[in-house]
XYZ file of C-alpha atoms in Angstrom:
299
model
C 82.281 19.323 -83.435
C 83.448 18.699 -87.243
C 86.201 16.274 -88.183
C 89.762 18.202 -88.838
C 92.852 16.766 -89.927
C 96.083 17.830 -88.957
C 97.339 20.862 -91.164
C 100.237 20.471 -93.414
C 101.994 23.515 -93.478
C 105.500 22.402 -92.138
C 106.637 26.072 -91.533
C 104.372 26.056 -88.265
C 104.970 23.656 -85.491
C 103.245 20.394 -84.946
C 101.763 21.170 -81.819
C 100.526 24.655 -83.056
C 98.899 22.625 -86.231
C 97.172 20.067 -84.120
C 95.967 22.794 -81.534
C 94.579 24.949 -84.339
C 93.073 21.911 -85.496
C 91.039 21.289 -81.978
C 90.092 24.726 -82.291
C 88.414 24.454 -85.843
C 86.635 21.465 -84.572
C 85.036 22.873 -81.811
C 84.267 25.840 -82.823
C 83.000 23.810 -86.231
C 85.044 26.435 -88.212
C 86.959 25.840 -91.433
C 90.873 25.071 -90.509
C 91.247 27.635 -93.328
C 89.825 30.063 -91.454
C 91.543 29.584 -87.988
C 94.755 31.398 -87.849
C 97.845 29.308 -87.695
C 100.941 31.377 -86.629
C 104.284 30.455 -87.212
C 104.954 30.185 -83.559
C 105.339 28.022 -80.693
C 101.854 26.941 -78.525
C 102.332 29.949 -76.187
C 102.608 32.442 -78.933
C 99.821 30.995 -80.731
C 97.918 30.873 -77.998
C 97.839 34.615 -77.510
C 96.835 34.885 -81.005
C 94.041 32.990 -80.938
C 92.662 34.839 -77.831
C 92.801 37.920 -79.739
C 90.894 36.011 -82.821
C 88.723 34.144 -80.402
C 87.628 37.647 -78.414
C 86.464 39.088 -81.941
C 84.575 36.177 -82.205
C 82.976 36.731 -78.490
C 84.737 33.793 -76.983
C 87.713 33.574 -74.933
C 90.226 30.740 -74.595
C 90.517 29.576 -70.243
C 93.487 28.296 -68.930
C 92.500 26.059 -66.811
C 95.106 25.995 -63.345
C 94.931 22.179 -62.070
C 94.176 20.536 -65.608
C 95.116 16.951 -64.673
C 92.178 16.878 -62.382
C 89.680 19.104 -64.438
C 86.250 17.724 -64.930
C 83.144 18.999 -66.802
C 80.593 17.698 -69.247
C 81.454 19.570 -72.073
C 84.647 20.288 -74.348
C 88.285 21.416 -73.481
C 91.757 21.518 -75.014
C 94.528 19.307 -73.390
C 97.926 19.337 -74.342
C 99.571 16.423 -73.304
C 103.077 14.953 -72.228
C 105.434 14.660 -69.124
C 105.660 17.847 -67.259
C 108.441 19.523 -65.923
C 111.208 22.320 -66.954
C 112.782 19.919 -69.629
C 109.879 19.282 -71.250
C 109.668 20.333 -75.181
C 106.995 20.921 -77.370
C 108.152 17.839 -79.472
C 107.197 15.602 -76.707
C 103.946 17.399 -76.236
C 100.389 16.765 -77.850
C 97.039 18.543 -78.261
C 94.043 16.558 -78.378
C 90.391 17.772 -78.029
C 88.576 16.252 -74.783
C 84.800 15.700 -73.947
C 82.739 14.203 -71.264
C 82.599 13.658 -67.260
C 84.891 11.640 -67.090
C 86.712 13.111 -70.014
C 88.089 11.380 -72.664
C 89.889 11.965 -75.928
C 87.552 13.161 -79.089
C 90.192 14.375 -81.485
C 93.574 13.808 -81.838
C 94.819 15.223 -85.099
C 98.848 14.460 -83.965
C 98.101 10.880 -82.773
C 95.041 9.413 -83.445
C 95.558 6.005 -81.673
C 94.808 8.429 -78.364
C 90.754 8.562 -79.820
C 88.675 7.699 -76.929
C 91.662 7.463 -74.598
C 90.476 9.053 -70.827
C 92.025 11.764 -69.660
C 92.720 10.175 -66.529
C 95.083 7.953 -68.095
C 97.042 10.399 -69.918
C 99.764 12.879 -68.913
C 97.518 16.142 -69.206
C 100.209 18.824 -69.183
C 98.129 22.097 -69.944
C 94.407 22.385 -70.480
C 92.153 25.532 -71.643
C 88.425 25.744 -71.857
C 87.198 27.905 -75.004
C 84.240 29.671 -73.668
C 81.877 32.572 -74.768
C 82.495 36.367 -73.307
C 78.632 36.400 -72.416
C 76.733 33.644 -70.548
C 73.573 34.923 -70.825
C 70.943 32.263 -71.654
C 68.556 33.112 -74.636
C 64.876 31.490 -73.795
C 63.134 30.310 -76.785
C 60.522 32.580 -77.907
C 58.413 30.107 -79.914
C 55.789 27.773 -78.218
C 57.053 24.241 -77.692
C 56.011 21.577 -79.768
C 53.652 18.760 -78.477
C 55.539 15.579 -79.166
C 54.487 11.725 -78.909
C 56.844 8.622 -79.555
C 57.038 5.438 -77.946
C 59.162 3.038 -75.462
C 60.488 0.136 -77.191
C 62.943 -1.294 -74.772
C 63.699 -0.785 -70.698
C 67.085 -2.047 -69.533
C 68.042 -2.061 -65.929
C 71.540 -2.755 -63.972
C 71.820 -3.423 -60.157
C 75.084 -2.635 -59.699
C 77.289 0.523 -60.742
C 79.239 -1.317 -63.859
C 76.969 -4.490 -64.125
C 75.489 -6.077 -67.134
C 72.481 -4.371 -68.352
C 69.332 -6.833 -68.640
C 65.942 -5.959 -70.440
C 62.528 -6.604 -68.503
C 59.173 -6.049 -70.439
C 58.092 -3.739 -67.907
C 59.474 -1.748 -64.562
C 57.883 0.260 -62.081
C 58.801 3.902 -61.683
C 59.332 5.698 -57.974
C 59.090 9.266 -57.844
C 62.348 10.953 -56.976
C 64.370 7.812 -56.985
C 63.753 5.929 -60.709
C 63.554 2.754 -61.305
C 63.040 -0.307 -58.802
C 65.784 -2.911 -59.422
C 67.924 -0.386 -61.076
C 71.315 1.005 -59.418
C 70.407 4.629 -59.484
C 67.018 3.903 -57.819
C 69.400 1.969 -54.921
C 71.793 4.913 -54.791
C 74.260 3.004 -55.926
C 74.805 4.325 -59.467
C 78.986 5.257 -60.806
C 77.822 9.201 -60.805
C 74.994 8.736 -58.191
C 75.498 12.541 -56.434
C 76.183 12.753 -52.674
C 73.372 15.480 -52.172
C 70.221 14.369 -52.062
C 68.701 17.644 -53.718
C 70.769 16.952 -56.958
C 68.381 16.657 -59.801
C 68.400 14.546 -62.848
C 69.746 10.803 -61.580
C 66.420 9.073 -61.462
C 66.325 7.902 -64.938
C 67.623 8.257 -68.659
C 66.525 7.811 -71.998
C 68.101 7.550 -75.336
C 66.530 7.196 -78.966
C 66.933 4.038 -80.773
C 67.206 6.254 -83.766
C 70.948 7.393 -82.592
C 71.525 3.475 -81.168
C 70.742 2.387 -84.579
C 72.890 4.948 -86.684
C 75.936 4.641 -84.744
C 79.189 4.541 -86.987
C 81.489 2.596 -85.158
C 85.146 1.633 -85.972
C 85.603 -1.636 -88.479
C 81.854 -1.987 -88.535
C 81.224 -2.259 -84.908
C 77.936 -2.066 -83.170
C 76.370 -1.653 -79.811
C 73.131 -3.333 -78.700
C 70.248 -0.669 -77.116
C 70.798 -1.954 -73.733
C 74.478 -1.573 -74.008
C 74.234 2.149 -74.283
C 73.370 1.978 -70.584
C 70.473 3.707 -70.823
C 67.355 3.007 -68.527
C 64.755 3.795 -71.914
C 64.609 3.250 -74.975
C 62.633 5.391 -77.218
C 61.479 5.322 -80.981
C 59.975 8.733 -82.915
C 60.552 11.552 -80.389
C 63.625 14.081 -80.203
C 64.836 13.651 -76.669
C 66.763 16.293 -76.787
C 63.647 18.563 -77.348
C 62.537 17.483 -73.783
C 65.287 19.519 -71.553
C 62.773 21.650 -69.060
C 59.680 19.910 -70.053
C 57.431 17.722 -68.506
C 56.265 14.664 -69.924
C 54.991 11.366 -69.342
C 55.951 7.672 -70.041
C 52.661 5.854 -70.010
C 51.360 7.232 -66.705
C 54.496 8.237 -65.084
C 55.084 12.050 -64.805
C 59.119 13.098 -65.956
C 60.694 16.605 -65.804
C 64.016 16.372 -68.785
C 67.119 17.634 -66.617
C 69.911 17.740 -69.229
C 71.418 16.080 -71.954
C 72.593 12.519 -70.700
C 75.835 13.351 -72.250
C 78.438 10.196 -73.089
C 82.477 10.155 -71.244
C 85.144 8.075 -71.082
C 83.386 5.529 -68.545
C 80.720 4.185 -70.960
C 83.514 3.882 -73.949
C 84.836 1.595 -71.498
C 81.948 -0.504 -71.034
C 81.102 -0.751 -74.370
C 83.799 0.102 -77.129
C 85.824 2.539 -79.244
C 84.227 5.433 -80.652
C 81.329 4.999 -78.576
C 82.482 8.589 -76.732
C 82.808 10.172 -80.027
C 79.724 9.000 -81.735
C 77.056 9.872 -78.535
C 78.211 13.626 -77.961
C 74.989 15.740 -77.697
C 73.163 12.783 -79.146
C 73.674 10.164 -75.470
C 70.121 10.575 -74.467
C 68.242 12.463 -71.859
C 68.510 12.922 -68.218
C 65.120 12.763 -66.483
C 63.901 13.339 -62.704
C 60.455 11.149 -61.709
C 57.819 13.027 -60.555
C 55.063 10.063 -60.132
C 54.788 6.348 -59.300
C 53.917 4.234 -61.551
C 54.465 1.170 -64.159
C 56.218 1.546 -67.203
C 56.108 -0.908 -69.926
C 57.417 -1.893 -73.659
C 55.053 -0.242 -76.071
C 54.001 2.802 -73.557
C 53.767 6.297 -75.207
C 56.102 9.024 -74.585
C 54.605 12.504 -74.993
C 54.698 16.398 -73.980
C 52.448 17.055 -71.336
C 53.371 21.195 -71.091
């Protein structure tokens, strides 16, 4: 996403301008290139659907927006539902994360970071590509290498993270004494076949670079990931086998931020960590991890 302010053309309804800004942000398109029809939101959405189709994308209406949940971006219209609802009572925002939170609010910036569950979501839309075919990389993968700079555990789902010098990794479970190894994490799945919940990693460089409101910062452990690394691109480990010390792991997917993390840390964390929140990992072998261990690809 990119930062987009509310356009100033008052001939266009404010709700339409705000929604256009959200579309521009999520598609990373200059706002001057996104149509801003002088129409109410339903008319504008019809216009944008044609514009997006020419770019290989679509705007899908959510049947139950108030309970919608997925780990990507989506657009929401906030406001009291009902036959007497008007555009003057509505606000368009961009949501992200599971659970979702507001990451862009051109009409009302005070909504940034608010959880979707706390807000009156009246309408919802997902912007999606028309062809979901996955294109695999054709170039050979790079060999990557970094180091462990911190290890953190929490025994309970929302409990404080405590740092340790070493920890024991358990295959298909996680780190001993951590809530996910005990199947007690906030996002621990009900199904034993779900993958990517054993271990989480995040880059120290990302935490060091966070630009939070009023100069706030968070410590490495406050990011609520188990292992903090330095010198390795964790996003590049999705789908790859690698070792942390002698422990073999498989990168499953990005560990995207959510409104739950923002609630446990500080305002702005959700937005700052989009696509930089680290990596969700399966642990494939038992072993000991310690600070200073090498993190390196093995495939």
